[in-house]
Short mmCIF file of C-alpha atoms in Angstrom, two decimals:
data_model
loop_
_atom_site.label_atom_id
_atom_site.label_comp_id
_atom_site.label_asym_id
_atom_site.label_seq_id
_atom_site.Cartn_x
_atom_site.Cartn_y
_atom_site.Cartn_z
CA MET A 1045 44.24 -19.63 -4.05
CA LYS A 1046 44.80 -16.55 -4.10
CA LYS A 1047 44.79 -14.80 -0.50
CA VAL A 1048 44.03 -11.29 0.20
CA SER A 1049 46.93 -10.67 1.67
CA ASP A 1050 48.99 -11.20 -1.18
CA ILE A 1051 47.32 -8.23 -3.14
CA PRO A 1052 49.33 -5.44 -4.03
CA SER A 1053 47.55 -1.87 -3.62
CA PRO A 1054 47.36 -0.21 -6.58
CA SER A 1055 47.87 3.35 -4.90
CA SER A 1056 51.25 1.76 -3.85
CA THR A 1057 52.79 1.14 -6.76
CA PRO A 1058 55.73 3.67 -7.18
CA THR A 1059 55.55 6.07 -10.23
CA THR A 1060 58.95 6.35 -12.36
CA GLU A 1061 59.63 9.75 -10.81
CA SER A 1062 59.84 8.24 -7.22
CA VAL A 1063 62.30 5.43 -8.06
CA THR A 1064 64.49 7.47 -10.76
CA PRO A 1065 66.89 9.69 -9.67
CA THR A 1066 67.48 12.74 -11.69
CA ILE A 1067 70.89 13.64 -13.40
CA PHE A 1068 71.46 16.28 -10.70
CA GLU A 1069 70.70 13.84 -8.00
CA MET A 1070 72.95 11.29 -9.27
CA SER A 1071 75.90 13.69 -9.19
CA LEU A 1072 75.45 14.38 -5.54
CA PRO A 1073 77.50 12.50 -3.12
CA ASP A 1074 75.54 10.09 -1.03
CA LYS A 1075 76.30 12.25 2.04
CA GLU A 1076 75.00 15.23 0.62
CA ALA A 1077 71.38 13.50 0.06
CA GLY A 1078 71.51 13.04 3.64
CA LEU A 1079 71.56 9.06 3.42
CA ASP A 1080 74.72 6.81 3.39
CA CYS A 1081 74.55 3.99 0.80
CA ASP A 1082 72.90 1.18 2.98
CA GLU A 1083 69.98 3.37 3.97
CA LYS A 1084 69.30 4.80 0.61
CA ASP A 1085 69.37 1.32 -0.79
CA ARG A 1086 66.68 0.05 1.84
CA ALA A 1087 64.65 3.20 0.95
CA ALA A 1088 64.62 2.61 -2.54
CA LEU A 1089 63.58 -1.29 -1.89
CA GLU A 1090 60.71 -0.39 0.39
CA ALA A 1091 59.51 2.27 -2.29
CA LYS A 1092 59.52 -0.44 -4.67
CA THR A 1093 57.85 -3.20 -2.51
CA PRO A 1094 54.03 -2.86 -2.70
CA THR A 1095 51.97 -3.36 0.49
CA PRO A 1096 48.95 -5.13 0.89
CA LEU A 1097 45.57 -3.52 0.41
CA GLU A 1098 43.54 -2.44 3.17
CA TYR A 1099 40.14 -3.03 3.91
CA PRO A 1100 37.93 -0.71 5.71
CA GLU A 1101 35.27 -3.24 6.88
CA GLY A 1102 32.87 -0.50 7.07
CA GLY A 1103 32.70 3.39 6.86
CA PHE A 1104 31.66 4.45 3.40
CA GLY A 1105 31.74 0.83 2.48
CA TRP A 1106 28.24 0.52 3.67
CA LEU A 1107 27.11 3.28 1.19
CA VAL A 1108 28.57 1.38 -1.46
CA VAL A 1109 26.74 -1.74 -0.50
CA PHE A 1110 23.32 0.32 -0.05
CA GLY A 1111 23.83 1.56 -3.72
CA ALA A 1112 24.82 -1.95 -5.45
CA PHE A 1113 21.51 -3.05 -3.36
CA MET A 1114 19.10 -0.50 -4.71
CA ILE A 1115 20.60 -1.53 -8.26
CA GLN A 1116 19.99 -4.59 -7.88
CA PHE A 1117 16.48 -3.81 -6.29
CA CYS A 1118 15.38 -2.21 -9.70
CA GLY A 1119 17.11 -4.79 -11.99
CA PHE A 1120 16.78 -8.00 -11.04
CA GLY A 1121 13.90 -7.07 -8.61
CA PHE A 1122 12.08 -6.44 -11.78
CA ASN A 1123 13.23 -9.51 -13.71
CA PHE A 1124 11.62 -11.94 -10.76
CA SER A 1125 8.46 -10.03 -10.76
CA TRP A 1126 8.32 -11.20 -14.77
CA GLY A 1127 5.91 -13.98 -13.54
CA VAL A 1128 3.46 -11.66 -12.84
CA TYR A 1129 3.01 -10.26 -16.29
CA GLN A 1130 3.57 -13.69 -18.04
CA GLU A 1131 0.38 -14.85 -16.02
CA TYR A 1132 -1.36 -11.89 -16.84
CA TYR A 1133 -0.60 -11.74 -20.59
CA LEU A 1134 -1.75 -15.29 -20.82
CA ALA A 1135 -5.01 -15.13 -18.69
CA GLU A 1136 -6.14 -12.11 -20.86
CA ASN A 1137 -4.97 -13.13 -24.26
CA ILE A 1138 -3.14 -9.82 -24.61
CA PHE A 1139 -0.99 -11.52 -27.61
CA PRO A 1140 -3.73 -13.47 -29.31
CA GLY A 1141 -2.69 -16.86 -29.87
CA ALA A 1142 0.35 -16.83 -28.21
CA THR A 1143 1.44 -20.02 -25.87
CA LEU A 1144 3.21 -20.50 -22.49
CA SER A 1145 6.61 -21.39 -24.64
CA GLN A 1146 6.34 -18.11 -26.84
CA VAL A 1147 5.33 -15.57 -24.16
CA SER A 1148 8.07 -17.38 -21.53
CA TRP A 1149 10.84 -16.17 -24.21
CA VAL A 1150 10.37 -12.58 -22.97
CA GLY A 1151 11.52 -13.23 -19.20
CA GLY A 1152 14.16 -15.70 -20.91
CA ILE A 1153 15.39 -13.07 -23.04
CA GLY A 1154 15.29 -10.03 -20.48
CA ALA A 1155 17.19 -12.44 -17.91
CA SER A 1156 19.91 -13.01 -20.41
CA SER A 1157 20.22 -9.65 -22.00
CA VAL A 1158 21.34 -8.39 -18.33
CA PHE A 1159 24.73 -10.41 -19.36
CA LEU A 1160 24.79 -9.50 -22.88
CA THR A 1161 27.33 -6.44 -22.31
CA GLY A 1162 29.43 -9.17 -19.98
CA PRO A 1163 32.20 -9.48 -22.32
CA PHE A 1164 32.70 -5.68 -23.20
CA GLN A 1165 31.93 -4.45 -19.41
CA ALA A 1166 35.72 -4.06 -18.40
CA SER A 1167 36.46 -2.02 -21.83
CA MET A 1168 33.27 0.03 -21.63
CA THR A 1169 33.93 0.99 -18.23
CA ARG A 1170 37.76 2.10 -18.64
CA ARG A 1171 36.18 4.17 -21.43
CA PHE A 1172 33.11 5.99 -19.40
CA GLY A 1173 33.68 5.15 -15.98
CA LEU A 1174 31.31 3.59 -13.22
CA ARG A 1175 28.78 6.21 -12.61
CA PRO A 1176 28.16 7.20 -16.43
CA MET A 1177 27.87 3.09 -17.32
CA ILE A 1178 25.24 2.88 -14.36
CA ALA A 1179 23.42 6.15 -15.55
CA ALA A 1180 23.29 4.91 -19.15
CA GLY A 1181 22.22 1.53 -18.22
CA ALA A 1182 19.17 3.14 -15.96
CA VAL A 1183 18.09 5.14 -18.91
CA ILE A 1184 18.30 2.19 -21.31
CA SER A 1185 16.39 -0.38 -18.88
CA SER A 1186 13.54 2.30 -17.82
CA THR A 1187 13.20 3.19 -21.69
CA GLY A 1188 12.65 -0.54 -22.29
CA ILE A 1189 9.86 -0.73 -19.99
CA ILE A 1190 8.03 2.18 -20.95
CA LEU A 1191 8.14 1.29 -24.39
CA ALA A 1192 6.90 -2.17 -23.47
CA SER A 1193 4.11 -0.42 -22.45
CA PHE A 1194 2.95 0.50 -26.19
CA THR A 1195 3.49 -2.75 -27.77
CA LYS A 1196 0.75 -4.37 -29.82
CA GLU A 1197 2.83 -7.61 -30.83
CA LEU A 1198 4.79 -10.35 -29.01
CA TRP A 1199 7.95 -9.61 -31.02
CA GLN A 1200 7.89 -6.09 -29.97
CA LEU A 1201 7.69 -7.18 -26.36
CA TYR A 1202 10.77 -9.15 -27.15
CA LEU A 1203 12.81 -6.09 -28.06
CA THR A 1204 11.46 -3.88 -25.30
CA GLN A 1205 10.86 -5.50 -22.05
CA GLY A 1206 13.29 -8.43 -23.29
CA VAL A 1207 16.28 -7.01 -25.08
CA LEU A 1208 16.42 -3.28 -24.30
CA PHE A 1209 15.34 -3.44 -20.56
CA GLY A 1210 17.83 -6.42 -19.84
CA LEU A 1211 20.77 -4.86 -21.78
CA GLY A 1212 20.43 -1.44 -19.71
CA ALA A 1213 19.90 -3.50 -16.40
CA GLY A 1214 23.03 -5.35 -17.28
CA MET A 1215 24.91 -2.15 -17.78
CA SER A 1216 23.91 -1.01 -14.27
CA ILE A 1217 24.33 -4.26 -12.32
CA LEU A 1218 27.31 -5.76 -13.91
CA THR A 1219 29.21 -2.42 -13.16
CA SER A 1220 27.90 -2.33 -9.56
CA ILE A 1221 28.10 -5.80 -8.40
CA ALA A 1222 32.12 -6.12 -8.21
CA ILE A 1223 32.51 -2.80 -5.93
CA PRO A 1224 31.09 -3.83 -2.65
CA VAL A 1225 34.08 -6.64 -2.06
CA GLN A 1226 36.82 -4.16 -2.57
CA TRP A 1227 35.82 -2.60 1.06
CA PHE A 1228 35.57 -5.79 2.76
CA ASN A 1229 37.74 -8.72 3.59
CA LYS A 1230 36.74 -10.60 6.80
CA ARG A 1231 33.03 -9.42 6.21
CA ARG A 1232 33.02 -10.14 2.44
CA GLY A 1233 30.35 -12.78 2.25
CA LEU A 1234 28.22 -10.30 4.50
CA ALA A 1235 28.57 -7.16 2.36
CA SER A 1236 28.27 -9.16 -0.85
CA GLY A 1237 25.11 -10.69 0.43
CA ILE A 1238 23.71 -7.56 1.71
CA SER A 1239 24.34 -6.12 -1.60
CA VAL A 1240 22.64 -8.75 -3.77
CA ALA A 1241 19.87 -9.19 -1.61
CA GLY A 1242 18.47 -6.23 -3.22
CA SER A 1243 17.27 -8.31 -5.91
CA GLY A 1244 15.24 -10.63 -3.35
CA ILE A 1245 13.82 -7.58 -1.71
CA GLY A 1246 12.81 -6.28 -5.07
CA GLY A 1247 11.00 -9.49 -6.27
CA ALA A 1248 9.29 -9.43 -3.07
CA ALA A 1249 8.26 -5.76 -3.25
CA LEU A 1250 7.78 -5.43 -6.99
CA ALA A 1251 5.84 -8.71 -7.68
CA PRO A 1252 2.43 -7.94 -5.51
CA LEU A 1253 3.25 -4.41 -6.38
CA ASN A 1254 3.12 -5.10 -9.93
CA ARG A 1255 0.06 -7.23 -9.62
CA PHE A 1256 -1.67 -4.05 -7.74
CA LEU A 1257 -0.82 -1.79 -10.39
CA ILE A 1258 -2.37 -4.08 -13.18
CA SER A 1259 -5.49 -4.57 -11.36
CA LYS A 1260 -6.02 -0.78 -10.68
CA VAL A 1261 -4.44 1.00 -13.75
CA GLY A 1262 -3.83 -1.75 -16.24
CA PHE A 1263 -0.61 -3.56 -17.54
CA ARG A 1264 0.54 -0.73 -19.55
CA TRP A 1265 0.25 1.93 -16.99
CA ALA A 1266 2.05 -0.47 -14.11
CA LEU A 1267 5.00 -0.68 -16.94
CA ARG A 1268 5.40 3.33 -17.15
CA VAL A 1269 5.32 3.55 -13.50
CA MET A 1270 7.94 1.00 -13.05
CA GLY A 1271 10.27 2.47 -15.83
CA LEU A 1272 10.14 5.96 -14.37
CA SER A 1273 10.54 4.91 -10.74
CA PHE A 1274 13.80 3.09 -11.68
CA VAL A 1275 15.42 5.69 -13.43
CA VAL A 1276 14.95 8.00 -10.36
CA ILE A 1277 16.08 5.49 -7.82
CA ILE A 1278 19.38 4.69 -9.38
CA PHE A 1279 20.13 8.12 -10.11
CA SER A 1280 19.83 8.81 -6.54
CA VAL A 1281 22.22 6.49 -5.56
CA LEU A 1282 25.29 7.01 -7.86
CA VAL A 1283 26.81 9.00 -5.19
CA CYS A 1284 27.33 5.97 -3.23
CA ILE A 1285 29.08 4.18 -5.84
CA ARG A 1286 32.76 4.56 -5.56
CA THR A 1287 35.86 2.08 -6.40
CA ARG A 1288 38.77 1.75 -4.29
CA ILE A 1289 40.92 0.29 -7.06
CA PRO A 1290 41.76 2.27 -10.31
CA ILE A 1291 39.76 1.08 -13.09
CA GLY A 1292 43.04 1.50 -15.34
CA ARG A 1293 44.14 3.26 -18.42
CA ARG A 1294 41.86 3.35 -21.26
CA GLY A 1295 42.26 0.80 -24.33
CA GLY A 1296 43.54 -2.84 -23.14
CA PRO A 1297 42.11 -5.78 -24.68
CA ILE A 1298 38.29 -6.03 -25.11
CA PHE A 1299 38.48 -9.33 -23.72
CA ASP A 1300 40.90 -10.68 -21.13
CA PHE A 1301 40.80 -14.43 -22.66
CA SER A 1302 44.07 -14.88 -20.46
CA LEU A 1303 41.35 -15.68 -17.73
CA PHE A 1304 40.52 -18.72 -19.23
CA ARG A 1305 44.02 -20.02 -18.54
CA GLU A 1306 43.07 -20.35 -15.00
CA PRO A 1307 41.53 -23.50 -13.91
CA GLY A 1308 39.35 -21.55 -11.18
CA PHE A 1309 38.10 -19.13 -13.74
CA VAL A 1310 37.07 -21.88 -16.15
CA THR A 1311 35.42 -23.92 -13.21
CA MET A 1312 33.34 -20.67 -12.11
CA TYR A 1313 32.33 -19.76 -15.96
CA PHE A 1314 30.86 -23.31 -16.75
CA MET A 1315 29.13 -23.46 -13.16
CA GLY A 1316 27.45 -20.25 -14.29
CA VAL A 1317 26.17 -21.67 -17.44
CA LEU A 1318 24.77 -24.74 -16.06
CA VAL A 1319 22.96 -23.24 -12.68
CA THR A 1320 21.18 -20.62 -14.62
CA PHE A 1321 19.60 -23.05 -16.65
CA GLY A 1322 17.62 -23.92 -13.83
CA TYR A 1323 17.39 -21.23 -11.18
CA LEU A 1324 14.93 -18.97 -12.44
CA THR A 1325 12.62 -21.65 -13.90
CA PRO A 1326 10.72 -22.20 -10.95
CA VAL A 1327 10.53 -18.50 -10.26
CA TYR A 1328 8.85 -17.78 -14.13
CA LEU A 1329 6.73 -20.92 -14.07
CA LEU A 1330 5.30 -20.94 -10.57
CA PRO A 1331 2.56 -18.40 -11.40
CA ASN A 1332 1.27 -20.51 -14.45
CA TYR A 1333 1.40 -23.74 -12.29
CA VAL A 1334 -0.58 -22.82 -9.21
CA THR A 1335 -3.27 -21.55 -11.75
CA ASP A 1336 -3.20 -24.73 -13.52
CA ILE A 1337 -3.66 -26.85 -10.38
CA GLY A 1338 -6.92 -24.58 -9.79
CA MET A 1339 -5.54 -21.77 -7.40
CA ASP A 1340 -6.11 -17.90 -7.76
CA PRO A 1341 -3.86 -15.93 -9.88
CA LYS A 1342 -3.03 -13.59 -7.02
CA THR A 1343 -1.53 -16.64 -5.38
CA GLY A 1344 1.15 -17.10 -8.23
CA ALA A 1345 2.15 -13.38 -7.11
CA THR A 1346 2.03 -14.03 -3.58
CA LEU A 1347 4.37 -17.14 -3.90
CA VAL A 1348 6.73 -15.31 -5.92
CA SER A 1349 6.69 -12.46 -3.23
CA ILE A 1350 7.49 -14.94 -0.71
CA PHE A 1351 10.38 -16.38 -2.50
CA SER A 1352 11.93 -13.29 -3.07
CA ALA A 1353 11.67 -12.23 0.50
CA VAL A 1354 13.00 -15.41 2.03
CA ASN A 1355 15.70 -15.53 -0.81
CA ALA A 1356 16.82 -11.88 -0.08
CA VAL A 1357 17.19 -12.80 3.89
CA SER A 1358 19.24 -16.14 2.95
CA ARG A 1359 21.53 -14.20 0.93
CA VAL A 1360 22.66 -12.23 3.89
CA ILE A 1361 22.63 -15.39 6.51
CA LEU A 1362 24.52 -17.80 3.55
CA GLY A 1363 26.92 -14.79 3.17
CA ILE A 1364 27.83 -14.98 7.08
CA ALA A 1365 28.03 -18.58 7.00
CA ALA A 1366 30.20 -18.52 4.15
CA ASP A 1367 32.65 -15.97 5.95
CA LYS A 1368 32.51 -18.74 8.54
CA PHE A 1369 32.37 -22.00 7.20
CA GLY A 1370 33.94 -21.67 3.93
CA ARG A 1371 32.74 -19.74 0.79
CA PHE A 1372 33.49 -22.78 -1.59
CA ASN A 1373 31.54 -25.16 0.70
CA ILE A 1374 28.41 -23.00 1.42
CA LEU A 1375 28.09 -22.17 -2.15
CA ALA A 1376 28.01 -25.91 -3.30
CA LEU A 1377 25.91 -27.42 -0.47
CA CYS A 1378 23.07 -24.43 -1.01
CA THR A 1379 23.31 -24.94 -4.88
CA ILE A 1380 22.75 -29.05 -4.42
CA LEU A 1381 20.02 -28.08 -1.92
CA GLY A 1382 17.98 -25.83 -4.42
CA GLY A 1383 18.21 -28.51 -6.78
CA LEU A 1384 17.02 -31.32 -4.48
CA SER A 1385 14.18 -29.00 -3.32
CA CYS A 1386 12.53 -29.19 -6.45
CA TYR A 1387 12.45 -32.88 -6.68
CA ILE A 1388 11.43 -33.12 -2.85
CA PHE A 1389 8.67 -30.26 -2.62
CA TRP A 1390 7.68 -28.99 -6.00
CA LEU A 1391 7.07 -32.66 -7.47
CA ASN A 1392 4.60 -33.10 -4.64
CA THR A 1393 2.83 -29.56 -4.92
CA HIS A 1394 -0.55 -29.79 -5.36
CA ASN A 1395 -2.04 -27.60 -2.84
CA LEU A 1396 -1.14 -24.21 -1.33
CA ALA A 1397 0.65 -25.46 2.05
CA MET A 1398 3.08 -27.60 0.01
CA ALA A 1399 3.69 -24.85 -2.56
CA VAL A 1400 4.54 -22.28 0.52
CA VAL A 1401 7.01 -24.87 2.03
CA PHE A 1402 8.61 -25.49 -1.59
CA VAL A 1403 9.41 -21.47 -2.40
CA ILE A 1404 10.84 -21.18 1.42
CA PHE A 1405 13.08 -23.92 0.93
CA TYR A 1406 14.14 -23.16 -2.52
CA GLY A 1407 14.52 -19.29 -1.87
CA ALA A 1408 16.47 -20.16 1.26
CA ASN A 1409 19.14 -22.41 -0.64
CA GLY A 1410 18.64 -20.52 -4.38
CA GLY A 1411 19.70 -17.11 -2.92
CA GLY A 1412 23.49 -18.76 -2.40
CA PHE A 1413 24.15 -18.53 -5.93
CA VAL A 1414 23.61 -15.15 -6.53
CA SER A 1415 25.21 -13.95 -3.44
CA LEU A 1416 28.30 -16.29 -3.17
CA PHE A 1417 28.92 -16.31 -6.91
CA PRO A 1418 31.00 -12.90 -6.95
CA VAL A 1419 32.40 -14.06 -3.41
CA VAL A 1420 33.96 -17.18 -4.52
CA ALA A 1421 34.99 -15.60 -7.97
CA ALA A 1422 36.94 -12.85 -5.89
CA GLU A 1423 38.88 -16.23 -4.27
CA VAL A 1424 39.75 -17.46 -7.47
CA ILE A 1425 40.73 -14.50 -9.50
CA GLY A 1426 41.74 -12.15 -6.80
CA VAL A 1427 39.75 -8.69 -5.97
CA GLU A 1428 42.32 -6.89 -8.04
CA ARG A 1429 41.34 -8.48 -10.98
CA LEU A 1430 37.86 -8.75 -10.24
CA SER A 1431 36.22 -5.74 -11.75
CA ALA A 1432 37.72 -6.54 -15.01
CA ALA A 1433 37.14 -10.19 -14.95
CA VAL A 1434 33.28 -9.67 -13.34
CA GLY A 1435 31.62 -8.82 -16.81
CA LEU A 1436 33.37 -11.92 -18.61
CA LEU A 1437 32.47 -14.27 -15.90
CA TYR A 1438 28.90 -13.16 -15.63
CA SER A 1439 28.47 -13.54 -19.29
CA SER A 1440 27.96 -17.57 -18.38
CA ASN A 1441 24.79 -16.62 -17.00
CA LEU A 1442 23.51 -15.63 -20.54
CA PHE A 1443 22.93 -18.80 -21.80
CA GLY A 1444 20.82 -20.50 -19.08
CA ASN A 1445 18.68 -17.48 -18.26
CA LEU A 1446 18.26 -17.09 -21.95
CA LEU A 1447 16.93 -20.71 -22.65
CA GLY A 1448 16.34 -22.23 -19.26
CA THR A 1449 12.66 -21.32 -18.84
CA PRO A 1450 11.91 -21.49 -22.66
CA ILE A 1451 13.23 -25.28 -22.53
CA ALA A 1452 11.13 -26.11 -19.45
CA SER A 1453 8.09 -24.32 -21.03
CA ALA A 1454 8.84 -26.68 -24.00
CA ILE A 1455 8.90 -29.50 -21.77
CA VAL A 1456 5.47 -28.80 -20.49
CA THR A 1457 3.96 -28.30 -23.47
CA ALA A 1458 5.27 -31.42 -24.98
CA SER A 1459 4.13 -33.57 -21.96
CA GLY A 1460 0.90 -32.55 -22.47
CA GLY A 1461 0.62 -29.88 -19.65
CA SER A 1462 2.38 -31.87 -17.15
CA TYR A 1463 5.22 -29.99 -15.34
CA THR A 1464 7.15 -33.02 -14.18
CA TRP A 1465 9.87 -33.48 -16.44
CA ALA A 1466 10.21 -29.54 -16.54
CA ILE A 1467 10.71 -29.70 -12.77
CA VAL A 1468 13.35 -32.44 -12.83
CA PHE A 1469 14.99 -30.41 -15.60
CA ALA A 1470 14.95 -27.39 -13.04
CA GLY A 1471 16.25 -29.46 -10.43
CA THR A 1472 19.19 -31.41 -12.17
CA ILE A 1473 20.92 -28.74 -13.96
CA PRO A 1474 22.18 -27.02 -10.84
CA ILE A 1475 23.18 -29.91 -9.30
CA LEU A 1476 25.39 -30.70 -11.94
CA GLY A 1477 27.19 -27.00 -11.42
CA ALA A 1478 27.57 -27.53 -7.89
CA ILE A 1479 29.20 -30.96 -8.50
CA LEU A 1480 31.74 -29.08 -10.91
CA LEU A 1481 32.43 -26.32 -8.24
CA LEU A 1482 33.31 -29.42 -6.04
CA THR A 1483 35.62 -30.91 -8.45
CA HIS A 1484 37.98 -27.57 -8.04
CA ARG A 1485 37.20 -27.29 -4.34
CA PHE A 1486 38.72 -30.71 -3.62
CA LYS A 1487 41.87 -29.73 -5.78
CA ILE A 1488 42.34 -27.29 -3.41
CA GLU A 1489 41.58 -29.13 -0.20
CA LYS A 1490 40.81 -32.94 -0.09
CA ARG A 1491 39.39 -32.83 3.37
CA LEU A 1492 35.82 -32.54 3.78
CA PHE A 1493 35.12 -30.92 6.75
CA VAL A 1494 37.63 -28.05 6.39
CA LYS A 1495 36.80 -24.43 5.55
CA VAL A 1496 37.46 -23.32 1.91
#
C-alpha cells in the first residue's frame, strides 16, 4: 500500500533550467561558481530529489471541504429525495398507466448518470479546468430539473430528471470529490466524511422540503424551485474549490487503463459495481413500501429524511473511526452491517417503530460506503493519482445505480407485490462487495485486529 510519505510533491519537481547548466556556466571553473565539486554535486542531487507532499490539515482546506459539501448537498441530496417524487407520480397517476417498475427507472437513470462522465472526467478536467467543469455541471443539472417540470410523458422524465440531471450533477460531484483529501492526511477520513455528508444533509433537508413544495405549489413548481436554487448555491461556492496538485497538461489518454493493472484498483472498482446494486434500493422503495403497509405518504418522506440525517452524521463519525481503526477495516465492516440490517430490520418492518429502527441502523452504516470509498481509493491509488483516477473509479457506480432499483422493483412486481425477495437482493449484494474488499485487505495484512 502506498504511503503518503512516499508521494512526491508536484511543485518540487525541478524544471530543466534548474538542473541543466548553460554553456557559459559550464565554462566557469567550479571555484568561480562559488562551489567546490562536492558541494555542487550535493546541491544538484538535492534539487533532483522530490520532497514529500505536505498537508495543511486545515486552513483553507476546510473551505474546500465546505465547497464539496454543498455540491454534494445539491447533487446527491436531490437524488436521495427521488422517492418522494416517485410516490407522488404513482399516487396521483401523473403518468397514466405507469407502474412502479417503470417509474423507478427515472431514479435509477438519474443516480447512474451521475457517473456517466466518470471515464472522461480526467480528460475533461485537464482541458477545461476544475471550476468550469463544476459550473457547467450545475447549469446542466439545473436545466434538467427545470425541464422535468414541463414533461407530459414518462420517457421525457427519463431524459430530464434522469439523464440530464444526473449528467450535470456528476460533472460537479466527480470533479470536486477528490479535492478535500489533498488537504489532509491524518484527518483525511474526517475531511472526506464531512464533505460527503452533504448528500445526507441534502437528503434530510430536501425530502421534506420537496414534499412540502409539492403540497403547496405542485410538483412542477417544486422542480423549478429546486433547479434555480441549485445553480445559485453551486456558483456561490466555486471560490472554495482549489486543488493542491496540478491538474496536468492538456492531452494524455482519455482512459487510463493502466490503473486496471493494479489489483487494489480492480478490487475497488468491482466493489463499487456490487455495492451500488443495493445501496439506494431501500431509500427509493421505502416511500412506496410504507404506503403499501398502510402508512401515510408523508411518513415515507419523513423516513427518507431520518435516513439522510443519520447517514450524514454517520459519515463524519465513520470517517473519524476509519482514521483511528483503519480505513479498510471500517469500510468493510459498515458495508456488511448495512446489508445485514436489511435482513434483520427491513424484513421485519410492519409498523412505524420498526421502520424508524431500520432507517436509523441502515443510515448509520450505509453512509460508510460513500464517505470511505474515496478515502480507501486514495490509500490504494495514491493521492497524487486520485484526481485523475476518481472519475474512472466512480464509473463503477453507474451499473448498480442504473439497474439496482429497477431490478428490485421488478422483483416486487413478479412477487405479486411482496417485498421479501427485493429486500434479500438489496441486503446480499453489498455484503458480497464487502467480502471482495476483505480479500484485498487480507492480502495487505493477514491479522484481523490490526489497523489497515
